[in-house]
Structures are given as structure tokens and as C-alpha cells.
Coordinates of C-alpha atoms and ligand atoms in Angstrom, one line a residue:
M520 CA 3.8 28.5 -27.4
Q521 CA 0.7 27.1 -25.6
P522 CA -2.0 29.5 -24.4
T523 CA -1.6 31.0 -21.1
L524 CA -3.0 28.6 -18.3
K525 CA -6.0 30.1 -16.3
H526 CA -7.4 29.7 -13.0
F527 CA -10.6 27.7 -12.6
I528 CA -12.9 29.7 -10.3
N529 CA -16.7 29.3 -9.8
G530 CA -17.0 26.9 -12.9
R531 CA -15.0 29.3 -15.1
W532 CA -11.7 29.6 -16.5
E533 CA -10.2 33.1 -15.3
T534 CA -7.1 35.1 -16.3
G535 CA -4.9 36.3 -13.6
V536 CA -3.3 39.5 -12.3
T537 CA 0.3 38.7 -13.3
L538 CA 2.0 35.8 -15.2
G539 CA 4.4 33.3 -14.5
V540 CA 6.6 30.5 -16.4
S541 CA 7.3 27.1 -15.7
E542 CA 10.4 25.7 -17.3
N543 CA 11.9 22.3 -18.1
P544 CA 14.6 21.5 -15.5
S545 CA 16.2 18.8 -18.0
D546 CA 16.2 21.6 -20.6
L547 CA 16.1 25.2 -19.6
S548 CA 15.7 26.3 -23.3
E549 CA 12.1 25.0 -23.2
V550 CA 9.2 27.0 -21.4
V551 CA 6.6 24.2 -20.2
A552 CA 3.8 26.6 -19.6
E553 CA 3.1 30.2 -19.0
F554 CA 0.3 30.7 -16.4
A555 CA -1.9 33.2 -14.5
R556 CA -1.0 34.2 -11.1
A557 CA -3.5 35.4 -8.6
D558 CA -3.6 38.1 -6.1
A559 CA -5.2 37.7 -2.7
A560 CA -8.4 39.3 -4.0
Q561 CA -8.6 36.5 -6.8
A562 CA -7.9 33.9 -4.2
E563 CA -10.8 35.5 -2.2
T564 CA -13.3 35.2 -5.0
A565 CA -12.3 31.4 -5.3
I566 CA -13.0 31.0 -1.5
R567 CA -16.4 32.7 -1.9
A568 CA -17.2 30.5 -4.7
A569 CA -16.3 27.4 -2.7
A570 CA -18.3 28.8 0.2
D571 CA -21.5 29.3 -2.2
A572 CA -21.2 25.8 -3.5
R573 CA -20.7 24.2 0.1
D574 CA -24.4 23.1 0.8
S575 CA -25.1 21.8 -2.5
W576 CA -22.0 19.5 -2.8
A577 CA -22.5 18.6 0.8
D578 CA -26.0 17.4 0.1
S579 CA -25.0 15.4 -3.0
A580 CA -25.9 11.8 -2.9
P581 CA -23.0 9.3 -2.6
Q582 CA -23.8 7.9 -6.2
R583 CA -23.0 11.4 -7.8
R584 CA -19.9 11.9 -5.8
F585 CA -18.9 8.3 -7.0
D586 CA -19.5 9.1 -10.5
V587 CA -17.7 12.3 -10.5
L588 CA -14.5 10.8 -8.9
D589 CA -14.6 7.6 -10.9
T590 CA -14.7 9.7 -14.1
I591 CA -11.7 11.9 -13.0
G592 CA -9.8 8.6 -12.1
S593 CA -10.6 6.8 -15.5
E594 CA -9.5 9.9 -17.5
I595 CA -6.1 10.2 -15.5
L596 CA -5.5 6.4 -16.2
A597 CA -6.4 6.4 -19.8
R598 CA -4.1 9.5 -20.1
R599 CA -1.4 8.4 -18.0
D600 CA 1.4 8.4 -20.5
E601 CA 0.6 11.9 -21.7
L602 CA 0.3 13.1 -18.1
G603 CA 3.5 11.4 -17.1
R604 CA 5.2 13.1 -19.9
L605 CA 4.0 16.5 -19.0
L606 CA 5.1 15.7 -15.5
A607 CA 8.6 14.6 -16.4
R608 CA 8.9 17.7 -18.4
E609 CA 7.8 20.2 -15.8
E610 CA 9.2 18.7 -12.5
G611 CA 12.2 16.4 -13.8
K612 CA 11.5 13.1 -12.4
T613 CA 12.2 10.3 -14.8
L614 CA 9.6 9.4 -17.4
P615 CA 8.8 5.9 -15.9
E616 CA 8.6 7.5 -12.4
A617 CA 6.3 10.3 -13.9
V618 CA 4.0 7.7 -15.7
A619 CA 3.8 5.7 -12.2
E620 CA 2.9 8.7 -10.4
A621 CA 0.0 9.5 -13.0
T622 CA -1.1 6.1 -12.5
R623 CA -1.1 6.4 -8.6
A624 CA -3.0 9.8 -9.2
G625 CA -5.7 7.9 -11.0
Q626 CA -5.9 5.0 -8.5
I627 CA -6.3 7.5 -5.8
F628 CA -9.5 9.0 -7.4
K629 CA -10.9 5.5 -8.2
F630 CA -10.3 4.6 -4.4
F631 CA -12.0 7.8 -3.0
A632 CA -14.9 7.2 -5.5
G633 CA -15.4 3.9 -3.7
E634 CA -15.1 5.9 -0.3
A635 CA -18.1 8.1 -1.2
L636 CA -20.2 5.1 -1.1
R637 CA -18.8 3.5 1.9
Q638 CA -19.9 6.4 4.2
T639 CA -21.1 4.7 7.4
G640 CA -22.2 5.7 10.8
E641 CA -23.0 4.0 14.2
R642 CA -26.3 3.6 16.0
V643 CA -25.9 2.9 19.7
P644 CA -28.5 2.9 22.5
S645 CA -28.4 5.7 24.8
V646 CA -27.8 5.1 28.6
R647 CA -31.2 6.6 29.0
P648 CA -34.3 4.5 28.0
G649 CA -36.2 5.1 24.9
V650 CA -33.5 7.3 23.5
E651 CA -31.1 6.4 20.5
V652 CA -28.0 7.8 19.5
D653 CA -26.7 8.3 16.0
I654 CA -22.9 9.1 15.2
T655 CA -22.4 10.4 11.6
R656 CA -19.8 12.2 9.9
E657 CA -20.4 15.4 8.0
P658 CA -18.3 17.4 5.6
V659 CA -15.9 20.0 7.2
G660 CA -17.0 22.7 4.6
V661 CA -14.5 24.7 2.3
V662 CA -11.0 23.0 2.5
G663 CA -7.9 24.9 1.3
L664 CA -5.3 22.4 -0.3
I665 CA -1.7 23.8 -0.7
A666 CA 0.4 21.2 -2.5
P667 CA 4.2 20.9 -3.0
W668 CA 6.0 20.6 -6.4
N669 CA 7.7 17.0 -5.8
F670 CA 4.6 15.1 -6.6
P671 CA 2.5 17.4 -8.7
L672 CA 0.0 14.8 -9.7
A673 CA -0.4 12.4 -6.8
I674 CA -0.2 14.9 -3.9
P675 CA -3.0 17.1 -5.3
A676 CA -4.9 14.0 -5.9
W677 CA -4.6 12.6 -2.4
K678 CA -6.1 15.8 -1.2
I679 CA -8.6 16.7 -3.8
A680 CA -10.3 13.3 -3.9
P681 CA -11.0 12.8 -0.2
A682 CA -12.0 16.4 0.1
L683 CA -14.6 15.8 -2.6
A684 CA -15.5 12.3 -1.6
H685 CA -16.4 13.4 1.7
G686 CA -18.7 16.3 0.5
N687 CA -16.2 19.2 1.0
T688 CA -15.5 22.2 -1.5
V689 CA -12.0 22.8 -2.4
V690 CA -9.6 25.7 -3.3
F691 CA -6.4 24.3 -4.7
K692 CA -3.1 26.0 -4.6
P693 CA -0.5 24.2 -6.6
A694 CA 3.3 24.9 -6.1
E695 CA 4.4 27.6 -8.6
L696 CA 7.0 25.3 -10.2
V697 CA 4.3 23.0 -11.6
P698 CA 1.4 24.9 -13.0
A699 CA 1.0 22.8 -16.1
C700 CA 0.5 19.6 -14.0
A701 CA -2.0 21.3 -11.9
H702 CA -3.8 22.7 -14.7
A703 CA -4.1 19.4 -16.5
L704 CA -5.6 17.9 -13.4
A705 CA -8.1 20.8 -12.8
E706 CA -9.0 20.6 -16.5
I707 CA -10.0 17.0 -15.9
I708 CA -11.8 17.8 -12.8
S709 CA -13.7 20.6 -14.5
R710 CA -15.5 18.3 -16.8
A711 CA -16.3 15.6 -14.4
G712 CA -19.9 16.9 -13.4
L713 CA -19.2 19.0 -10.2
P714 CA -21.5 22.0 -9.3
A715 CA -19.7 25.4 -10.2
G716 CA -17.6 26.5 -7.3
A717 CA -17.0 23.0 -5.7
F718 CA -13.5 22.9 -7.2
N719 CA -11.5 25.9 -7.8
L720 CA -7.8 26.1 -9.0
V721 CA -5.9 29.4 -7.9
M722 CA -2.2 29.7 -8.9
G723 CA 0.2 32.0 -7.3
S724 CA 2.6 32.6 -4.6
G725 CA 2.4 31.1 -1.0
R726 CA 2.8 34.5 0.4
S727 CA -0.3 35.8 -1.1
V728 CA -2.8 33.0 -2.4
G729 CA -1.5 30.6 0.2
Q730 CA -1.8 33.2 3.1
T731 CA -5.1 34.1 1.9
L732 CA -6.4 30.6 2.2
V733 CA -4.8 30.2 5.6
D734 CA -6.3 33.5 7.2
H735 CA -9.7 33.5 5.5
P736 CA -12.5 32.9 7.9
L737 CA -14.4 31.1 5.1
V738 CA -11.9 28.4 4.9
D739 CA -12.7 25.7 7.5
A740 CA -9.8 23.5 7.0
I741 CA -6.2 23.7 5.5
S742 CA -4.2 20.7 4.3
F743 CA -0.5 21.5 3.4
T744 CA 2.4 19.3 2.1
G745 CA 5.8 21.2 2.2
S746 CA 8.4 22.5 4.3
T747 CA 8.5 22.4 8.0
S748 CA 9.2 26.2 8.3
V749 CA 6.2 27.1 6.3
G750 CA 4.0 24.4 8.0
E751 CA 4.8 26.0 11.3
G752 CA 3.6 29.4 10.2
I753 CA 0.4 27.8 8.9
L754 CA -0.1 26.0 12.1
K755 CA 0.0 29.2 14.2
A756 CA -2.2 31.2 11.8
A757 CA -4.9 28.7 11.3
T758 CA -5.3 27.3 14.8
A759 CA -5.5 30.9 16.1
R760 CA -8.7 31.1 14.0
R761 CA -9.6 27.5 15.0
A762 CA -9.5 26.1 11.4
K763 CA -8.7 22.6 11.0
V764 CA -5.0 21.9 10.0
Q765 CA -3.2 18.9 8.4
L766 CA 0.3 19.2 7.9
E767 CA 2.9 16.8 6.0
M768 CA 6.4 18.4 6.1
G769 CA 10.0 17.3 6.3
G770 CA 11.7 14.1 7.1
K771 CA 15.2 12.8 7.7
N772 CA 14.3 9.1 7.3
P773 CA 16.5 6.4 8.6
L774 CA 17.4 3.1 6.6
V775 CA 18.9 0.6 9.2
V776 CA 21.0 -2.1 7.5
L777 CA 22.0 -4.9 10.0
D778 CA 24.7 -7.4 9.6
D779 CA 22.2 -10.2 8.5
A780 CA 20.8 -8.2 5.7
D781 CA 20.7 -9.6 2.2
L782 CA 23.2 -7.2 0.8
G783 CA 21.7 -6.8 -2.8
R784 CA 18.2 -5.9 -1.2
A785 CA 19.8 -3.6 1.2
L786 CA 21.5 -1.8 -1.7
D787 CA 18.4 -1.6 -3.7
C788 CA 16.6 0.0 -0.9
A789 CA 19.4 2.4 -0.1
V790 CA 19.7 3.4 -3.7
Q791 CA 16.1 3.8 -4.6
G792 CA 15.2 5.4 -1.3
A793 CA 18.0 7.9 -1.2
F794 CA 18.4 8.8 -4.9
Y795 CA 15.5 8.0 -7.0
S796 CA 13.0 11.0 -7.7
T797 CA 16.4 12.9 -7.3
G798 CA 16.0 12.3 -3.6
Q799 CA 13.2 15.0 -3.7
R800 CA 10.7 13.1 -1.5
C801 CA 9.8 13.8 2.1
T802 CA 10.2 9.9 2.5
A803 CA 13.7 9.8 1.2
S804 CA 16.2 7.6 3.1
S805 CA 18.8 10.2 4.0
R806 CA 20.5 8.5 6.9
I807 CA 21.8 4.9 6.1
I808 CA 22.6 3.3 9.3
V809 CA 24.7 0.3 8.9
T810 CA 26.1 -2.1 11.7
A811 CA 29.7 -2.8 12.1
G812 CA 29.8 -6.4 10.6
L813 CA 28.6 -5.5 7.1
H814 CA 29.7 -1.6 7.1
G815 CA 32.9 -2.1 5.0
R816 CA 31.5 -4.1 2.3
F817 CA 28.1 -2.2 2.2
V818 CA 29.9 1.0 2.0
Q819 CA 32.2 0.0 -0.9
A820 CA 29.2 -1.5 -2.8
L821 CA 27.1 1.6 -2.3
R822 CA 29.6 3.8 -3.5
E823 CA 30.0 1.9 -6.7
R824 CA 26.2 1.7 -7.2
T825 CA 25.9 5.5 -6.6
Q826 CA 28.7 6.3 -9.0
A827 CA 27.0 4.1 -11.6
L828 CA 23.6 5.8 -11.5
V829 CA 22.8 7.3 -14.9
V830 CA 22.0 11.0 -14.4
D831 CA 20.2 12.6 -17.5
H832 CA 17.2 14.2 -19.2
A833 CA 14.0 13.1 -17.6
L834 CA 12.6 12.0 -21.0
K835 CA 15.8 10.1 -22.1
R836 CA 15.4 6.3 -22.2
G837 CA 17.9 4.8 -19.6
S838 CA 17.9 7.8 -17.5
E839 CA 17.7 6.9 -13.7
I840 CA 18.0 10.1 -12.1
G841 CA 16.5 13.2 -13.5
P842 CA 17.6 16.8 -12.8
V843 CA 17.0 18.7 -9.6
A844 CA 13.6 20.6 -10.0
S845 CA 15.0 24.2 -9.7
E846 CA 18.0 26.3 -9.5
A847 CA 17.3 27.2 -5.9
Q848 CA 17.1 23.6 -4.8
L849 CA 20.3 22.7 -6.7
A850 CA 22.0 25.5 -4.8
Q851 CA 20.6 24.2 -1.4
N852 CA 21.9 20.8 -2.3
L853 CA 25.3 21.9 -3.2
S854 CA 25.7 24.1 -0.1
Y855 CA 24.9 21.0 2.1
V856 CA 27.6 19.1 0.1
E857 CA 30.1 22.0 0.9
L858 CA 28.9 22.1 4.6
G859 CA 29.3 18.2 4.9
R860 CA 32.9 18.6 3.9
R861 CA 33.5 21.6 6.2
E862 CA 31.9 19.8 9.2
G863 CA 34.2 16.8 8.8
A864 CA 31.9 14.4 7.1
E865 CA 34.0 12.0 5.0
W866 CA 33.1 12.7 1.2
L867 CA 32.7 9.3 -0.9
T868 CA 31.4 10.4 -4.1
G869 CA 29.2 12.8 -6.1
G870 CA 27.7 16.3 -5.1
E871 CA 28.9 18.0 -8.3
R872 CA 27.1 19.9 -10.9
L873 CA 27.0 18.0 -14.3
Q874 CA 26.8 19.1 -17.6
R875 CA 24.6 17.2 -20.2
D876 CA 23.6 17.7 -23.9
T877 CA 20.8 20.1 -22.8
R878 CA 21.4 22.7 -20.2
G879 CA 19.7 21.7 -16.9
H880 CA 20.0 21.4 -13.1
Y881 CA 21.9 18.1 -13.0
M882 CA 24.0 16.9 -10.2
S883 CA 25.7 13.8 -9.3
P884 CA 24.1 11.9 -6.2
A885 CA 26.4 12.4 -3.4
L886 CA 27.4 10.1 -0.6
F887 CA 29.2 10.8 2.6
L888 CA 30.3 9.0 5.8
A889 CA 28.9 11.2 8.7
E890 CA 28.7 11.4 12.4
P891 CA 25.4 11.5 14.0
Q892 CA 25.8 15.0 15.2
H893 CA 26.7 16.4 11.6
R894 CA 24.1 18.8 10.3
L895 CA 24.5 16.9 7.0
A896 CA 23.1 13.9 9.2
R897 CA 20.5 16.0 10.8
E898 CA 18.8 18.4 8.4
E899 CA 16.3 17.8 5.7
I900 CA 18.2 18.5 2.2
F901 CA 15.5 17.4 -0.2
G902 CA 18.0 16.4 -2.9
P903 CA 20.2 13.4 -3.9
V904 CA 22.5 13.7 -1.0
A905 CA 22.8 10.7 1.6
C906 CA 24.9 9.9 4.4
V907 CA 26.0 6.5 6.0
I908 CA 26.4 6.3 9.7
R909 CA 28.0 3.4 11.5
A910 CA 26.4 1.7 14.5
A911 CA 27.9 -1.0 16.5
D912 CA 24.9 -3.1 16.7
Y913 CA 21.0 -3.1 16.6
D914 CA 20.5 -1.4 20.0
E915 CA 22.7 1.4 18.7
A916 CA 21.2 1.5 15.2
L917 CA 17.7 1.9 16.6
A918 CA 18.9 4.8 18.9
L919 CA 20.5 6.5 16.2
A920 CA 17.4 6.1 13.8
N921 CA 15.1 7.7 16.5
D922 CA 17.8 10.5 17.3
T923 CA 16.1 13.0 14.7
P924 CA 13.5 15.7 15.1
Y925 CA 11.7 14.2 12.4
G926 CA 9.5 10.9 12.3
L927 CA 8.0 10.3 9.0
C928 CA 9.3 6.8 7.7
A929 CA 11.8 4.5 9.2
G930 CA 13.3 1.5 7.3
I931 CA 15.3 -1.7 8.3
C932 CA 16.9 -4.3 6.2
T933 CA 17.5 -7.5 8.1
A934 CA 16.7 -11.2 8.0
S935 CA 16.0 -11.3 11.7
L936 CA 12.4 -11.6 12.6
K937 CA 13.3 -10.6 16.2
H938 CA 14.8 -7.3 15.0
A939 CA 12.3 -6.6 12.4
T940 CA 9.4 -7.1 14.9
H941 CA 11.1 -5.0 17.5
F942 CA 12.0 -2.2 15.1
K943 CA 8.4 -2.0 13.9
R944 CA 7.4 -1.5 17.4
H945 CA 10.0 0.9 18.5
A946 CA 10.7 3.1 15.4
Q947 CA 9.4 6.6 16.3
A948 CA 7.9 7.1 12.9
G949 CA 4.5 7.2 11.3
M950 CA 5.5 4.4 8.7
V951 CA 7.8 1.7 9.1
M952 CA 9.3 -0.4 6.1
V953 CA 11.0 -3.9 6.6
N954 CA 13.2 -4.8 3.6
L955 CA 11.7 -2.1 1.6
P956 CA 12.9 1.4 0.6
T957 CA 11.5 4.3 2.9
A958 CA 10.0 6.1 -0.2
G959 CA 7.3 4.8 -2.2
V960 CA 4.2 4.1 -0.5
D961 CA 0.7 2.4 -1.2
Y962 CA -2.3 4.7 -2.0
H963 CA -5.0 2.9 0.1
V964 CA -3.5 3.1 3.7
P965 CA -2.7 6.1 6.0
F966 CA 0.4 8.2 5.3
G967 CA 1.9 10.6 7.7
G968 CA 4.5 10.9 10.4
R969 CA 5.3 11.9 13.9
K970 CA 7.3 14.6 15.6
A971 CA 8.4 17.5 13.4
S972 CA 7.1 15.7 10.3
S973 CA 3.4 15.8 10.6
H974 CA 0.5 17.4 12.3
G975 CA -3.2 16.4 12.5
P976 CA -4.9 13.3 11.1
R977 CA -3.4 11.1 8.7
E978 CA -3.9 11.4 4.8
Q979 CA -5.0 8.7 2.4
G980 CA -7.0 5.5 2.9
R981 CA -9.9 5.4 5.0
H982 CA -8.2 7.4 7.7
A983 CA -8.4 10.4 5.6
A984 CA -12.0 10.8 6.7
E985 CA -10.9 12.0 10.2
F986 CA -9.5 15.3 8.6
Y987 CA -12.1 15.8 5.9
T988 CA -15.2 15.2 8.0
T989 CA -16.5 16.2 11.3
V990 CA -18.3 13.9 13.7
K991 CA -22.1 14.8 14.9
T992 CA -23.7 12.8 17.6
A993 CA -27.6 12.9 17.5
Y994 CA -30.0 11.9 20.2
T995 CA -33.7 11.0 19.4
H996 CA -36.4 10.1 21.7
A997 CA -38.9 8.3 19.7
S998 CA -42.1 9.7 21.0
Ligands
UN1_450 C1 6.0 8.3 -1.7 O1 7.3 8.1 -1.1 O2 5.7 7.3 -2.3 O3 6.3 14.8 -0.3 C2 5.3 9.6 -1.4 C3 6.6 13.8 -0.3 C4 5.7 12.9 0.4 C5 5.0 11.8 -0.7 C6 6.2 10.6 -0.6 N1 4.5 13.6 0.7 O4 7.6 13.3 -0.6

């Protein structure tokens, strides 16, 4: 058994108030980590440490920030296989997916190392003679980062890296399902040359650690990725005390397939978007909207492709779909499968618990034919459960794609430049994919959605500066 994982607070490793364990969802006989859990008081200690370190890190030179972030990125990339293996064991995505995620985390730190050097401002003449105006960006201060379990390296990376690059200090609260991934990342960050208190890891529940971050007056900004219901609570509490808030929440992402689509490519997009990472992505394609001329052939082929997917242990060579991450998530997925049948969606395949050599949270990917009003077709499930909806033509497909409370990502498969161009313009989503799966995004461009999917400025890329900095306008009379 490994030693109990500790919090990292004010430059020191600290034991917690209670203990938790994470288990391997591919093999429940394996405990991945035992970890310290904090209470509100310990979370507050971390917040105070971040507040004390605030000026020193805000005043650090760009070269220093570059060096710290570049060092972190290099180590993650050098250890991507080992980190990917840990991720696959703890979260359950397949080893190739997990190594790709570790790689992405390293690349994100490298990108934001560069951003630390690319800080710019503007100088503009005043409307008054003899006066100059400088417009610059300054750090926000202490940021609380609350991350989900489904991308336990990449999402923390795309919050921590821009926060530090732009001169903020950090209190990071990971999801309780994935403490070993969070700890591995924190351990690398702890040796990269930051001042004590600039980065803190506090593990524990949302109810106590998360809520303390959201409510504490010393926390200037909160970035959260997770469920819509939790996000809405954070929004109310944090805006009431005028903290800055960035939320990335649910999705019910449409993939439109038109009659003229390349069938093979459309099937790849649907299978990858709906079922890879076990469907546990806010960008997953959970509504596949197919026009009448291709509908019959597409549905038959998609059903065959879905049935052929290999569901097994995340570390097993040849596994395409790992287990569901937790018993609670599996129960939710199965309850939606049940609901789909009850509300009259036509079951095509899957949606059953599976037995494998090791005891784990396995289920077969589920596919339904649904009507747009079915809850199965409207609510985020966050598992390998997808539905196909029939549309008469492009216009109806676009209307169906936009008929959702969410607006994260929308995809279209078509050979028509006219329809692709129209869709890019009219899809009510923060991200649009043409002949690509809705899930699987680049690390150097903005990420985020509209409507109930997101709130506040975009994450990632240069646009991350909008959340992690605040603008200052300075006037000077040169006499
Ligand atoms: C991706 O699709 O590449 O929680 C990333 C999520 C998103 C990340 C998706 N925030 O699924």
C-alpha cells in the first residue's frame, strides 16, 4: 500500500482531518490511493497561504513564470506514460486515451509558459493634450480551482497553468474520485520553483472544501468545471460577494449527419464522440441527428459499430471503452436506459451491466432511436448512452440541434460547403465541428459554450487571460 497522499499547503505536505480512498473502476479489488481529506478550517489555511503569496507571485518576472511552467510541462511530458497509466487506473479511460491526456496536460503548461512571456498592453493617446493612456492586465489575485474527475490531468492543467502564468496564486480542489492524479500533478508543481503558498492542493468534499473556496472573501475568482446544478449554486454564492466566476458545465451536444456525408467518417465521428472516454465528456455527442436519406443505412451501421466496441479493463491492450468511473455514475446511466425504454424511445443495443475478468463498473454502450422531446434526448447523462433523432432535411436538423438548454459543442458531417458554412454560423454553441467528433479539442484555442453549458470568459488559449486577469487603465500627464 502506498503512503497516504497529503495536501500541499503553504509549501508543505500536510495530513488531513479524515481519510478517503480512490479505487480502480476496472478492478474494484485494487485501491489506487488513500488520501487526506480537509475540513473547512484546513481549506481556509490554504486560502490564507495563497493570499500571503499573492504579491510575491504577482510581482514575479515573466522569465521566472516561464521557467516554472516550462519545467512542469517538461516533466509531465517526460513522464506521460507513467502518468497516463495512473490516470487509466484511477479514472478508467483506456491507456491510449490516458497517455494522450497526460500529453495534453504537458502541452498546456508549455503553452502557458509562452503566454507568461507574451504579456502585452496598449498605449493610446488620451483625448486630452499631453496625456497618455496605458491599458494593462494585472493578476486577479487568489483563484479557487474546482475540477471534475473526467479529465483529472488536463482540466486541472488548463486551470492551474493560466492562473499561474498570469500571476495569480492558486488553491486547487480536485474531485474526490481522482486524488492520485491530482497529487501527482501537485508533486510535480511543488518542485518547480514557486514561492511557498503560490500553489496549494486541498483534497476533500465539495460541500466543505469547495464551498469554503466559493464563500471565502480572500478568494477573488472561482473556476469550476462540473455539473450544471453545482455550477448554478456556485454562481449565486460567488457573484453575491462579487467574486469573478467561470463555469464549464453540462452539454447535450448534437452531431448532425446529412444525406451527403461520407458514411465512414460520419460513423467514426458518432462512435468516437458518443462512446470514447466511456461517454464521460461534457463534449460527448449524445444526440445524433440524421437526415431522412441516410437514416436507415446510418442507423444500421452505427448499431453494428456500437455492438463491436470492446469494453474491458482500461489497461488491457485492445480495450476501446473502459469502465464507467464510479458506481453512482453507472447507476445513473442505467436509470436513463430504463427511462428511455419507459418513455418510448426505441432501444437498438446496449445499456447493460457487463461482467469482465475483474470486477468493475462495466456497461455496454447504449443506442436508442429517440424523439426530440424524450428526456433521454434532452438531459445530460454523462455516460455511453446516445440517441439518434431523425430529421427531414438540413433545416429541421439545425432546428433540432439548437433545441436544447445547452450550447457547448455542435457537429455536422456533410460534403456540402453551403450547409457546413451555414451551420458554423447558426449553431447555437460555443464550439462547432465540421466532419469531426464534437469531443476532442485543441489545447491552444478557446474552450467553452453558451446557454446552460458555460458562464463567464472562455478557458484555454490566449482568451484565458480574460478570466485570469483584470484590466487597468492608467492616465499620465508628462509634466
Ligand atoms: C475534450 O472533449 O477534448 O469535462 C475536452 C469535459 C470538458 C473537456 C472536454 N470540459 O468533458
